[in-house]
Amino acid sequence: MNNYTEQFLKYKNSIKNLGIEGDADKLEFNFEVLKDWSLFNSFEEIERWYKDVINKKEMTIEEIPLHECKNWSVADDKIYHESGEFFTILGLRVKTDIRECKGGWDQPILKQTGWDGGILGILRKRFEGVPHYLVEAKCEPGNPNMVQISPTVQATFSNIKKAHEGSTPNYLNFFQDGKKVKVHYKQWLGEDGGRLYNKRNLNMIVEVDEDQKIDIINENFRWMSLYQIKKCCMKEAWVGQCLRSIIAHV
């Protein structure tokens, strides 16, 4: 029995002795954040890795006029992708007397094609009995630091269908084939209703068997402990909202 397993059993017994009943998953998630159990990296090494990904970023961003956006059309009543996928920008007129803007307001809003945005998923795996989570330092054009720590999979259904004519998202298969994983959490969660119209994403935490080999696709992926992920949330703009929305339940 390793130290993690031994200490977790003591923790469960102490909770039981207090007369507190708890879901087995919830108890372990709570236990994991009490200490950094990572077998791979110290938090200082995670910090260096994250900053190194930022320094090596290959994405460049340039603001351009809307009419120059390839494969996007600007009509009088909407902005939309010519494939019919991704999202459409519509105009809304809001009428209300219970908000800070008395009488309501007009605004643009993003409407996701099909309403359902995509899959936000974290892959969990034990090493020597210790749970670890596969995250990605992901580059997105709107990120404050360009790079934010994100779930294993962060993909819209349009991307999954390859509407962008690109590649299939890495590790997607673990979140589409429930027979090969243990599902710890699976729930549709709504997004920011101030700028996204009825959008929701499928949030998931799934676990593979400890003996299953998982190849790390590139240096932007890392196995982290739940303690490390929570600690990264204390850093300014390190953790993206997609990862935060999933771990909020644990």
CSV table of C-alpha atoms in Angstrom, one decimal:
chain,number,residue,atom,x,y,z
A,1,MET,CA,0.0,0.0,0.0
A,2,ASN,CA,1.6,3.3,-1.0
A,3,ASN,CA,1.5,6.5,1.0
A,4,TYR,CA,-1.4,8.0,-0.9
A,5,THR,CA,-3.7,5.0,-0.5
A,6,GLU,CA,-2.8,4.7,3.2
A,7,GLN,CA,-3.5,8.3,3.9
A,8,PHE,CA,-6.7,8.3,2.0
A,9,LEU,CA,-8.0,5.3,4.0
A,10,LYS,CA,-7.2,7.2,7.2
A,11,TYR,CA,-9.1,10.3,5.8
A,12,LYS,CA,-12.1,8.2,4.9
A,13,ASN,CA,-12.2,6.6,8.4
A,14,SER,CA,-11.9,10.0,10.1
A,15,ILE,CA,-14.8,11.3,8.1
A,16,LYS,CA,-16.8,8.2,9.0
A,17,ASN,CA,-16.0,8.7,12.7
A,18,LEU,CA,-17.4,12.2,12.5
A,19,GLY,CA,-20.7,10.7,11.4
A,20,ILE,CA,-20.5,12.3,8.0
A,21,GLU,CA,-21.7,10.3,5.0
A,22,GLY,CA,-20.2,11.2,1.6
A,23,ASP,CA,-20.1,10.0,-1.9
A,24,ALA,CA,-16.9,7.9,-2.6
A,25,ASP,CA,-15.9,10.1,-5.5
A,26,LYS,CA,-16.5,13.3,-3.6
A,27,LEU,CA,-14.5,12.1,-0.6
A,28,GLU,CA,-11.5,11.4,-2.8
A,29,PHE,CA,-11.7,14.7,-4.7
A,30,ASN,CA,-11.8,16.5,-1.4
A,31,PHE,CA,-8.8,14.5,-0.2
A,32,GLU,CA,-6.7,15.2,-3.3
A,33,VAL,CA,-6.7,18.9,-2.8
A,34,LEU,CA,-5.3,18.7,0.7
A,35,LYS,CA,-1.8,18.0,-0.6
A,36,ASP,CA,0.2,17.9,-3.8
A,37,TRP,CA,0.4,14.2,-4.5
A,38,SER,CA,1.9,14.5,-8.1
A,39,LEU,CA,4.4,11.9,-9.0
A,40,PHE,CA,5.6,13.9,-12.1
A,41,ASN,CA,6.2,17.6,-11.4
A,42,SER,CA,6.5,19.9,-8.5
A,43,PHE,CA,4.4,23.1,-8.7
A,44,GLU,CA,7.5,25.1,-9.5
A,45,GLU,CA,8.1,22.8,-12.5
A,46,ILE,CA,4.5,23.3,-13.6
A,47,GLU,CA,5.1,27.0,-13.4
A,48,ARG,CA,8.2,26.8,-15.6
A,49,TRP,CA,6.4,24.6,-18.1
A,50,TYR,CA,3.4,27.0,-18.4
A,51,LYS,CA,5.7,30.0,-18.9
A,52,ASP,CA,7.8,28.1,-21.4
A,53,VAL,CA,4.7,27.3,-23.5
A,54,ILE,CA,3.9,31.0,-23.5
A,55,ASN,CA,7.4,31.9,-24.6
A,56,LYS,CA,7.3,29.3,-27.4
A,57,LYS,CA,3.9,30.2,-28.7
A,58,GLU,CA,3.5,30.0,-32.4
A,59,MET,CA,0.2,31.8,-32.8
A,60,THR,CA,0.2,35.5,-34.0
A,61,ILE,CA,-2.9,37.7,-33.9
A,62,GLU,CA,-3.8,40.6,-36.1
A,63,GLU,CA,-7.0,42.6,-36.0
A,64,ILE,CA,-8.6,42.8,-39.5
A,65,PRO,CA,-11.9,44.2,-40.9
A,66,LEU,CA,-14.9,41.9,-40.6
A,67,HIS,CA,-15.3,41.7,-44.4
A,68,GLU,CA,-11.8,40.3,-44.7
A,69,CYS,CA,-12.6,37.2,-42.5
A,70,LYS,CA,-12.2,34.2,-44.8
A,71,ASN,CA,-15.3,32.0,-45.0
A,72,TRP,CA,-17.4,34.4,-43.0
A,73,SER,CA,-20.2,36.5,-44.4
A,74,VAL,CA,-21.6,39.8,-43.1
A,75,ALA,CA,-25.3,40.3,-43.9
A,76,ASP,CA,-27.7,43.0,-42.7
A,77,ASP,CA,-29.2,40.7,-40.1
A,78,LYS,CA,-26.3,38.4,-39.0
A,79,ILE,CA,-22.7,37.4,-39.3
A,80,TYR,CA,-22.3,33.7,-40.1
A,81,HIS,CA,-19.8,31.0,-41.3
A,82,GLU,CA,-20.4,29.8,-44.8
A,83,SER,CA,-20.4,26.2,-43.7
A,84,GLY,CA,-23.4,26.7,-41.6
A,85,GLU,CA,-21.4,25.6,-38.6
A,86,PHE,CA,-19.7,27.3,-35.5
A,87,PHE,CA,-21.8,30.3,-34.6
A,88,THR,CA,-23.9,33.2,-35.9
A,89,ILE,CA,-23.9,36.8,-34.5
A,90,LEU,CA,-27.4,38.1,-34.2
A,91,GLY,CA,-28.9,41.3,-32.9
A,92,LEU,CA,-31.2,41.2,-29.9
A,93,ARG,CA,-33.6,43.8,-28.4
A,94,VAL,CA,-34.0,43.1,-24.6
A,95,LYS,CA,-37.0,44.6,-22.7
A,96,THR,CA,-36.8,44.6,-18.9
A,97,ASP,CA,-37.4,46.8,-15.9
A,98,ILE,CA,-35.5,44.8,-13.4
A,99,ARG,CA,-31.9,45.3,-14.6
A,100,GLU,CA,-29.6,48.3,-14.2
A,101,CYS,CA,-30.5,49.4,-17.7
A,102,LYS,CA,-34.2,50.4,-17.1
A,103,GLY,CA,-36.4,49.7,-20.1
A,104,GLY,CA,-33.9,47.3,-21.7
A,105,TRP,CA,-31.2,47.5,-24.4
A,106,ASP,CA,-30.0,46.3,-27.8
A,107,GLN,CA,-27.0,44.1,-28.3
A,108,PRO,CA,-25.3,41.6,-30.6
A,109,ILE,CA,-25.1,38.0,-29.3
A,110,LEU,CA,-23.5,34.7,-30.4
A,111,LYS,CA,-25.8,31.9,-31.3
A,112,GLN,CA,-24.2,28.5,-31.4
A,113,THR,CA,-25.2,26.3,-34.3
A,114,GLY,CA,-27.5,23.6,-32.8
A,115,TRP,CA,-27.3,25.3,-29.4
A,116,ASP,CA,-24.9,22.7,-28.0
A,117,GLY,CA,-21.4,24.0,-28.0
A,118,GLY,CA,-19.1,21.1,-27.5
A,119,ILE,CA,-17.3,18.8,-25.2
A,120,LEU,CA,-15.1,20.0,-22.3
A,121,GLY,CA,-13.5,16.9,-20.8
A,122,ILE,CA,-10.7,16.0,-18.3
A,123,LEU,CA,-9.0,12.7,-18.5
A,124,ARG,CA,-8.1,11.1,-15.2
A,125,LYS,CA,-5.6,8.3,-14.7
A,126,ARG,CA,-3.9,6.8,-11.6
A,127,PHE,CA,-0.2,6.3,-11.4
A,128,GLU,CA,0.8,4.0,-8.5
A,129,GLY,CA,-2.7,4.6,-7.2
A,130,VAL,CA,-2.4,8.4,-7.3
A,131,PRO,CA,-5.0,10.3,-9.5
A,132,HIS,CA,-3.6,12.6,-12.1
A,133,TYR,CA,-5.4,14.8,-14.7
A,134,LEU,CA,-4.3,15.5,-18.2
A,135,VAL,CA,-4.4,19.2,-19.1
A,136,GLU,CA,-3.3,21.3,-22.0
A,137,ALA,CA,-1.6,24.7,-22.1
A,138,LYS,CA,-3.8,25.8,-24.9
A,139,CYS,CA,-3.3,28.8,-27.1
A,140,GLU,CA,-6.5,30.8,-28.0
A,141,PRO,CA,-6.6,34.2,-29.7
A,142,GLY,CA,-8.7,35.8,-26.9
A,143,ASN,CA,-6.6,34.6,-23.9
A,144,PRO,CA,-5.1,37.3,-21.7
A,145,ASN,CA,-1.8,35.4,-21.6
A,146,MET,CA,-2.3,33.9,-25.1
A,147,VAL,CA,-2.0,30.5,-23.3
A,148,GLN,CA,-4.3,29.2,-20.6
A,149,ILE,CA,-4.4,25.8,-18.9
A,150,SER,CA,-7.3,23.9,-20.3
A,151,PRO,CA,-9.1,20.5,-20.2
A,152,THR,CA,-7.8,17.5,-22.1
A,153,VAL,CA,-10.5,18.1,-24.7
A,154,GLN,CA,-12.0,21.5,-25.4
A,155,ALA,CA,-13.7,21.3,-28.7
A,156,THR,CA,-16.9,22.5,-30.3
A,157,PHE,CA,-19.1,19.9,-32.2
A,158,SER,CA,-18.3,21.9,-35.3
A,159,ASN,CA,-14.6,21.1,-34.7
A,160,ILE,CA,-15.4,17.5,-33.9
A,161,LYS,CA,-17.2,17.3,-37.2
A,162,LYS,CA,-14.1,18.9,-38.9
A,163,ALA,CA,-16.0,21.8,-40.3
A,164,HIS,CA,-12.7,23.7,-40.1
A,165,GLU,CA,-11.2,21.0,-42.4
A,166,GLY,CA,-8.6,20.3,-39.7
A,167,SER,CA,-7.8,17.3,-37.6
A,168,THR,CA,-9.8,15.5,-34.9
A,169,PRO,CA,-9.2,16.9,-31.4
A,170,ASN,CA,-6.6,14.9,-29.4
A,171,TYR,CA,-8.0,12.3,-26.9
A,172,LEU,CA,-11.6,12.8,-28.1
A,173,ASN,CA,-12.2,9.1,-28.2
A,174,PHE,CA,-12.1,8.8,-24.4
A,175,PHE,CA,-15.1,11.1,-24.1
A,176,GLN,CA,-17.2,9.5,-26.8
A,177,ASP,CA,-16.8,5.8,-25.9
A,178,GLY,CA,-18.2,5.3,-22.4
A,179,LYS,CA,-17.3,1.6,-22.4
A,180,LYS,CA,-13.6,2.2,-22.0
A,181,VAL,CA,-13.8,4.7,-19.2
A,182,LYS,CA,-15.3,5.3,-15.8
A,183,VAL,CA,-17.4,8.5,-15.9
A,184,HIS,CA,-17.0,10.5,-12.7
A,185,TYR,CA,-19.0,13.5,-13.9
A,186,LYS,CA,-21.1,14.3,-17.0
A,187,GLN,CA,-23.4,17.3,-17.1
A,188,TRP,CA,-24.6,19.9,-19.5
A,189,LEU,CA,-23.7,23.4,-18.2
A,190,GLY,CA,-24.8,26.7,-19.6
A,191,GLU,CA,-22.4,29.4,-20.7
A,192,ASP,CA,-22.3,33.2,-20.3
A,193,GLY,CA,-25.9,34.3,-21.1
A,194,GLY,CA,-24.8,37.9,-21.6
A,195,ARG,CA,-23.0,37.2,-24.8
A,196,LEU,CA,-23.9,33.6,-25.7
A,197,TYR,CA,-27.5,32.7,-26.7
A,198,ASN,CA,-28.7,29.5,-24.9
A,199,LYS,CA,-25.3,27.9,-25.4
A,200,ARG,CA,-24.3,24.9,-23.3
A,201,ASN,CA,-21.3,22.6,-23.1
A,202,LEU,CA,-21.0,18.9,-22.0
A,203,ASN,CA,-18.6,18.9,-19.1
A,204,MET,CA,-17.0,15.6,-18.2
A,205,ILE,CA,-14.4,13.9,-16.0
A,206,VAL,CA,-13.6,10.3,-17.2
A,207,GLU,CA,-11.0,7.9,-15.8
A,208,VAL,CA,-9.1,5.2,-17.7
A,209,ASP,CA,-7.7,2.1,-16.1
A,210,GLU,CA,-4.3,2.5,-14.4
A,211,ASP,CA,-2.7,-0.1,-16.7
A,212,GLN,CA,-3.9,1.7,-19.9
A,213,LYS,CA,-1.0,3.5,-21.7
A,214,ILE,CA,-1.7,7.1,-22.6
A,215,ASP,CA,0.7,8.7,-25.1
A,216,ILE,CA,1.4,12.4,-24.5
A,217,ILE,CA,0.8,14.1,-27.9
A,218,ASN,CA,3.1,17.0,-27.4
A,219,GLU,CA,4.8,19.2,-24.8
A,220,ASN,CA,1.7,21.3,-24.3
A,221,PHE,CA,0.1,18.4,-22.3
A,222,ARG,CA,0.9,17.6,-18.7
A,223,TRP,CA,-0.3,15.2,-16.0
A,224,MET,CA,-1.2,17.4,-13.0
A,225,SER,CA,-2.6,16.7,-9.6
A,226,LEU,CA,-5.9,18.2,-8.6
A,227,TYR,CA,-4.0,20.2,-6.0
A,228,GLN,CA,-1.8,21.7,-8.7
A,229,ILE,CA,-4.8,22.6,-10.8
A,230,LYS,CA,-6.6,24.3,-7.9
A,231,LYS,CA,-3.4,26.2,-7.1
A,232,CYS,CA,-3.1,27.4,-10.7
A,233,CYS,CA,-6.6,28.9,-10.3
A,234,MET,CA,-5.0,31.3,-7.8
A,235,LYS,CA,-2.7,32.6,-10.5
A,236,GLU,CA,-3.8,35.5,-12.6
A,237,ALA,CA,-5.4,34.2,-15.8
A,238,TRP,CA,-3.5,30.9,-15.8
A,239,VAL,CA,-6.6,28.6,-15.9
A,240,GLY,CA,-9.2,29.0,-18.6
A,241,GLN,CA,-12.9,29.1,-17.8
A,242,CYS,CA,-13.5,25.7,-19.5
A,243,LEU,CA,-11.3,23.9,-17.0
A,244,ARG,CA,-12.6,26.0,-14.1
A,245,SER,CA,-16.2,25.1,-15.0
A,246,ILE,CA,-15.4,21.4,-14.8
A,247,ILE,CA,-13.5,21.3,-11.5
A,248,ALA,CA,-16.0,23.6,-9.9
A,249,HIS,CA,-18.0,20.5,-9.1
A,250,VAL,CA,-15.1,18.8,-7.3
